[in-house]
Coordinates of C-alpha atoms and ligand atoms in Angstrom, one line a residue:
X119 CA 14.7 -9.8 15.5
X120 CA 13.9 -7.3 13.0
X121 CA 10.4 -6.0 13.3
X122 CA 10.4 -5.0 9.7
X123 CA 12.2 -7.2 7.3
X124 CA 13.0 -6.4 3.7
X125 CA 13.8 -9.2 1.2
X126 CA 14.4 -9.3 -2.7
X127 CA 12.4 -12.4 -3.6
X128 CA 12.3 -11.7 -7.4
X129 CA 14.0 -9.4 -9.9
X130 CA 12.7 -5.8 -9.6
X131 CA 10.7 -6.9 -6.4
X132 CA 11.0 -5.9 -2.9
X133 CA 9.0 -7.5 0.1
X134 CA 8.6 -5.7 3.1
X135 CA 7.2 -7.6 6.0
X136 CA 6.1 -6.7 9.1
X137 CA 7.3 -9.1 11.9
X138 CA 5.8 -8.6 15.2
X139 CA 3.8 -11.9 15.6
X140 CA 3.5 -11.6 19.4
X141 CA 1.4 -8.6 19.0
X142 CA -0.5 -9.3 15.9
X143 CA 2.1 -7.0 14.1
X144 CA 0.5 -4.1 15.8
X145 CA 2.3 -0.9 14.6
X146 CA 4.5 0.5 17.4
X147 CA 7.4 3.0 16.9
X148 CA 9.9 0.7 15.8
X149 CA 7.6 -0.9 13.2
X150 CA 6.6 2.5 11.8
X151 CA 10.3 3.6 12.0
X152 CA 11.4 0.5 10.2
X153 CA 8.4 1.0 7.6
X154 CA 9.4 4.6 6.9
X155 CA 12.9 3.5 6.4
X156 CA 12.4 0.8 4.1
X157 CA 10.0 2.7 1.9
X158 CA 12.5 5.7 1.9
X159 CA 15.5 3.3 0.7
X160 CA 13.4 1.4 -1.8
X161 CA 12.0 4.5 -3.3
X162 CA 15.7 5.5 -3.9
X163 CA 16.8 2.0 -5.2
X164 CA 16.7 1.8 -9.1
X165 CA 16.8 -1.9 -8.9
X166 CA 13.4 -2.0 -7.2
X167 CA 10.4 -1.4 -9.6
X168 CA 7.4 -2.9 -7.3
X169 CA 7.1 -3.5 -3.7
X170 CA 5.0 -5.9 -1.7
X171 CA 4.0 -5.1 1.7
X172 CA 2.8 -7.9 3.9
X173 CA 2.5 -9.1 7.5
X174 CA 2.2 -12.9 8.5
X175 CA -0.7 -15.6 8.4
X176 CA -2.7 -14.3 11.4
X177 CA -2.2 -10.8 10.7
X178 CA -1.2 -8.1 8.2
X179 CA -1.3 -5.5 11.2
X180 CA -4.0 -5.2 14.1
X181 CA -3.6 -1.5 14.3
X182 CA -1.5 1.1 16.1
X183 CA -0.1 -0.2 19.2
X184 CA -2.8 0.5 21.9
X185 CA -0.3 -0.3 24.9
X186 CA 2.0 2.3 23.2
X187 CA -0.7 5.2 23.2
X188 CA -3.0 4.4 25.9
X189 CA -1.8 6.9 28.6
X190 CA -0.6 9.4 25.9
X191 CA -2.1 13.0 26.1
X192 CA -2.9 15.1 23.0
X193 CA 0.3 17.0 23.0
X194 CA 2.4 14.0 23.6
X195 CA 0.6 12.5 20.5
X196 CA 1.2 15.6 18.5
X197 CA 4.8 15.6 19.4
X198 CA 5.2 12.1 18.3
X199 CA 4.6 13.2 14.7
X200 CA 3.4 9.9 13.6
X201 CA 2.1 11.2 10.4
X202 CA 5.8 12.0 9.3
X203 CA 6.3 8.1 9.5
X204 CA 3.6 7.3 7.2
X205 CA 4.7 9.8 4.6
X206 CA 7.3 7.7 3.0
X207 CA 4.9 5.1 2.5
X208 CA 2.0 7.5 1.0
X209 CA 4.6 9.2 -1.2
X210 CA 6.2 6.0 -2.6
X211 CA 6.5 6.5 -6.3
X212 CA 6.6 2.8 -7.1
X213 CA 3.6 0.4 -7.3
X214 CA 2.9 -1.0 -4.0
X215 CA 0.8 -4.3 -3.5
X216 CA -0.4 -5.2 -0.1
X217 CA -0.7 -8.8 0.5
X218 CA -3.0 -9.2 3.4
X219 CA -3.7 -12.4 5.6
X220 CA -5.6 -12.3 8.8
X221 CA -6.3 -9.0 10.5
X222 CA -6.0 -5.5 8.8
X223 CA -7.7 -3.5 11.5
X224 CA -7.5 0.3 12.4
X225 CA -3.8 1.5 11.4
X226 CA -3.5 -1.9 9.6
X227 CA -6.3 -1.2 7.5
X228 CA -5.0 2.2 6.7
X229 CA -1.6 0.8 6.0
X230 CA -3.2 -1.6 3.4
X231 CA -5.2 1.5 2.0
X232 CA -1.7 3.2 1.4
X233 CA -1.1 0.5 -1.4
X234 CA -2.1 0.6 -4.8
X235 CA -3.4 -2.9 -5.1
X236 CA -4.6 -5.0 -2.2
X237 CA -4.6 -8.7 -2.4
X238 CA -6.6 -10.4 0.4
X239 CA -6.8 -14.0 1.7
X240 CA -10.4 -15.3 2.0
X241 CA -9.9 -15.4 5.7
X242 CA -8.5 -11.7 5.9
X243 CA -10.5 -9.2 7.9
X244 CA -10.8 -5.5 7.3
X245 CA -11.9 -3.0 10.0
X246 CA -11.6 0.3 11.5
X247 CA -12.4 -0.5 15.2
X248 CA -10.6 2.7 16.6
X249 CA -14.1 3.9 17.8
X250 CA -14.3 0.8 20.4
X251 CA -11.1 2.2 22.2
X252 CA -12.4 5.8 22.3
X253 CA -10.6 7.2 19.3
X254 CA -11.0 7.4 15.6
X255 CA -8.7 6.5 12.4
X256 CA -5.7 8.8 12.3
X257 CA -3.9 7.7 9.3
X258 CA -6.3 8.4 6.5
X259 CA -9.1 5.8 7.7
X260 CA -12.0 8.4 7.3
X261 CA -10.7 9.6 4.0
X262 CA -9.1 6.8 2.2
X263 CA -11.6 4.4 3.1
X264 CA -14.6 7.0 2.1
X265 CA -12.9 7.5 -1.2
X266 CA -12.4 3.9 -1.7
X267 CA -15.8 2.3 -0.7
X268 CA -18.2 5.5 -0.6
X269 CA -19.9 7.3 2.5
X270 CA -22.5 4.8 3.4
X271 CA -20.0 1.6 3.5
X272 CA -17.5 3.6 5.0
X273 CA -19.8 5.0 7.9
X274 CA -21.0 1.6 8.8
X275 CA -17.5 0.4 9.2
X276 CA -16.2 3.7 11.1
X277 CA -19.2 4.2 13.3
X278 CA -19.5 0.4 14.3
X279 CA -15.9 -0.7 14.4
X280 CA -17.2 -4.0 13.2
X281 CA -14.8 -6.0 10.8
X282 CA -15.7 -7.1 7.5
X283 CA -14.9 -10.1 5.7
X284 CA -12.4 -10.2 2.5
X285 CA -15.4 -10.9 0.3
X286 CA -17.3 -8.1 1.9
X287 CA -14.4 -6.0 1.0
X288 CA -14.1 -7.1 -2.3
X289 CA -17.9 -6.5 -3.1
X290 CA -17.5 -3.0 -1.7
X291 CA -14.2 -2.2 -3.7
X292 CA -12.0 -2.2 -0.8
X293 CA -9.7 -4.8 -2.3
X294 CA -8.4 -5.8 -5.6
X295 CA -8.9 -9.3 -5.5
X296 CA -9.4 -12.2 -2.9
X297 CA -7.6 -15.5 -3.3
X298 CA -7.1 -18.7 -1.1
X299 CA -5.2 -17.7 2.2
X300 CA -2.2 -19.7 0.9
X301 CA -1.9 -18.0 -2.1
X302 CA -1.9 -14.4 -1.0
X303 CA 1.9 -13.9 -1.1
X304 CA 2.5 -15.8 -4.2
X305 CA -0.2 -14.1 -6.1
X306 CA 1.1 -10.7 -4.9
X307 CA 4.7 -11.4 -5.9
X308 CA 3.7 -12.6 -9.2
X309 CA 1.6 -9.5 -9.8
X310 CA 4.5 -7.5 -8.9
X311 CA 7.0 -9.3 -11.0
X312 CA 4.7 -8.5 -13.8
X313 CA 4.6 -4.8 -12.8
X314 CA 8.3 -4.8 -12.3
X315 CA 8.7 -5.8 -16.0
X316 CA 6.6 -2.9 -17.2
X317 CA 8.4 0.6 -18.1
X318 CA 8.9 2.0 -14.7
X319 CA 8.5 5.7 -15.8
X320 CA 5.0 4.8 -17.1
X321 CA 4.1 3.1 -13.8
X322 CA 5.3 6.0 -11.8
X323 CA 3.3 8.4 -13.9
X324 CA 0.2 6.2 -13.9
X325 CA 0.6 6.0 -10.0
X326 CA 0.9 9.6 -9.5
X327 CA -1.8 10.7 -11.9
X328 CA -4.3 8.4 -10.4
X329 CA -3.6 9.6 -6.9
X330 CA -3.4 13.3 -7.6
X331 CA -6.1 13.1 -10.0
X332 CA -8.5 11.7 -7.6
X333 CA -8.4 14.8 -5.6
X334 CA -8.5 17.3 -8.3
X335 CA -11.3 18.7 -10.5
X336 CA -12.0 16.6 -13.5
X337 CA -10.6 19.2 -16.0
X338 CA -7.4 19.7 -13.9
X339 CA -7.0 15.8 -13.4
X340 CA -7.5 15.2 -17.2
X341 CA -4.9 17.9 -18.0
X342 CA -2.4 16.2 -15.4
X343 CA -3.2 12.8 -17.4
X344 CA -2.4 14.7 -20.7
X345 CA 1.0 16.2 -19.5
X346 CA 2.1 12.9 -17.9
X347 CA 0.9 11.2 -21.1
X348 CA 3.1 13.7 -23.2
X349 CA 6.1 13.4 -20.9
X350 CA 6.4 9.8 -21.4
X351 CA 7.1 10.4 -25.3
X352 CA 10.5 12.0 -24.0
X353 CA 11.3 8.5 -22.5
X354 CA 13.7 5.8 -24.1
X355 CA 11.3 3.2 -22.7
X356 CA 8.4 4.7 -24.9
X357 CA 10.3 4.4 -27.9
X358 CA 11.8 0.7 -27.1
X359 CA 8.3 -0.5 -26.3
X360 CA 6.6 0.9 -29.6
X361 CA 9.5 -0.2 -31.7
X362 CA 9.5 -3.9 -29.8
X363 CA 5.8 -4.1 -30.8
X364 CA 6.5 -3.1 -34.5
X365 CA 9.5 -5.5 -34.6
X366 CA 7.6 -8.3 -32.9
X367 CA 10.1 -8.7 -30.1
X368 CA 10.0 -8.4 -26.1
X369 CA 10.9 -4.8 -25.1
X370 CA 13.7 -4.3 -22.7
X371 CA 12.8 -1.1 -20.4
X372 CA 15.5 0.7 -18.7
X373 CA 13.5 3.2 -16.7
X374 CA 15.0 5.8 -18.7
Ligands
DAK187 N1 -2.2 -3.0 20.0 C1 -1.4 -3.7 20.9 N2 -1.4 -5.0 21.1 C2 -2.1 -5.6 20.4 C3 -3.0 -5.1 19.3 C4 -2.8 -3.7 19.4 N3 -3.4 -3.0 18.4 N4 -3.5 -6.2 18.8 C5 -3.3 -7.3 19.2 N5 -2.4 -7.1 20.3 C6 -1.7 -7.9 21.2 C7 -2.7 -8.4 22.3 O1 -2.7 -7.4 23.2 C8 -2.0 -9.6 22.7 O2 -0.9 -9.4 23.6 P1 -0.6 -10.1 24.9 O3 -1.7 -10.1 25.7 O4 -0.4 -11.6 24.5 O5 0.4 -9.5 25.6 C9 -1.7 -10.2 21.3 O6 -1.4 -9.3 20.7 C10 -2.4 -11.3 20.9 O7 -3.7 -10.6 20.8 P2 -5.1 -11.3 21.2 O8 -4.8 -12.3 22.4 O9 -6.2 -10.4 21.4 O10 -5.3 -12.3 19.9 P3 -6.6 -12.6 19.2 O11 -6.3 -13.5 18.1 O12 -7.6 -13.2 20.3 O13 -7.5 -11.2 18.7 C11 -7.3 -9.2 17.4 C12 -6.6 -10.7 17.7 C13 -6.4 -8.4 16.3 C14 -8.7 -9.5 17.0 C15 -7.3 -8.7 18.9 O14 -5.9 -8.6 19.2 C16 -7.8 -7.1 18.8 O15 -9.0 -7.0 18.5 N6 -6.7 -6.1 18.7 C17 -7.0 -4.8 18.7 C18 -7.6 -4.2 17.4 C19 -7.7 -2.8 17.4 O16 -8.6 -2.3 18.1 N7 -7.1 -2.1 16.4 C20 -7.1 -0.5 16.3 C21 -5.9 -0.1 17.3 S1 -6.1 1.8 16.9 C22 -2.2 7.5 14.3 C23 -2.5 6.9 13.2 C24 -3.2 5.7 13.4 C25 -3.6 5.4 14.6 C26 -3.2 5.9 15.5 C27 -2.5 7.2 15.5 N8 -1.6 8.8 14.2 C28 -0.8 9.3 13.0 C29 -1.2 9.5 15.3 C30 -4.3 3.9 14.7 C31 -5.0 3.5 15.6 C32 -5.2 2.1 15.9 O17 -5.2 1.4 15.2

């Protein structure tokens, strides 16, 4: 059985599913390799305009595989170079939607935070419990979480390791929306289909500027925005979008 399954459920949409139910989708090396490979391929595939990342009903992912690192030393952890496997997800130029049911803990919460939009089921739980097993987040949990929810909410989660409900996550801005558990995937796929119908170059520029701009001083970030905005006027899709509006017809975007 593949631990990462890639499907094409809708036009322009890829679905990446973590499939290790016996371990609550814990992220072992095989899962991480699978995710890295999937995101590398999907980033290059012109047919794919939006990606949904999900797990199963019980778990999005319960974190890094504790059994695979319990006896590792510092040098061994360094030599595993796990961050290289997260990089293709972080650098994915296409919109990524995390569809989260069940546990999104530790590396699972960090994985969800690599997405651009998070749709959570009412029963989902988010947390950074690494402290409870003697470590700390290692895939962006101290940084992406703090940027998403602010220092005081982040510290509470990081220092207690206590999970929070989807509603709490929603209230603190850690998720985009909460829906009934049974509607998570459908909601995410419909959203992905909508985004896949948008001009892909504009989507790509929006993602790049939002992410890069968040870490830059405001003036530099505004300049990034200005330049990306101007660049889109050299795309066929900009002409198509505006002409279609004026001609009162649906635009057909080509990604050029
Ligand atoms: N690792 C390994 N196995 C896990 C696991 C995990 N994170 N989570 C669950 N499992 C396994 C359990 O061991 C159990 O296996 P068997 O005993 O059947 O062999 C099976 O999945 C079912 O789990 P439970 O029996 O515990 O199921 P429950 O429904 O009762 O509880 C739970 C589900 C998710 C609440 C519980 O399993 C749990 O608390 N899991 C651990 C959650 C956790 O502490 N997560 C944080 C792990 S540390 C790095 C980047 C990031 C990280 C590390 C390095 N680098 C870039 C280097 C991240 C670190 C972490 O995420």
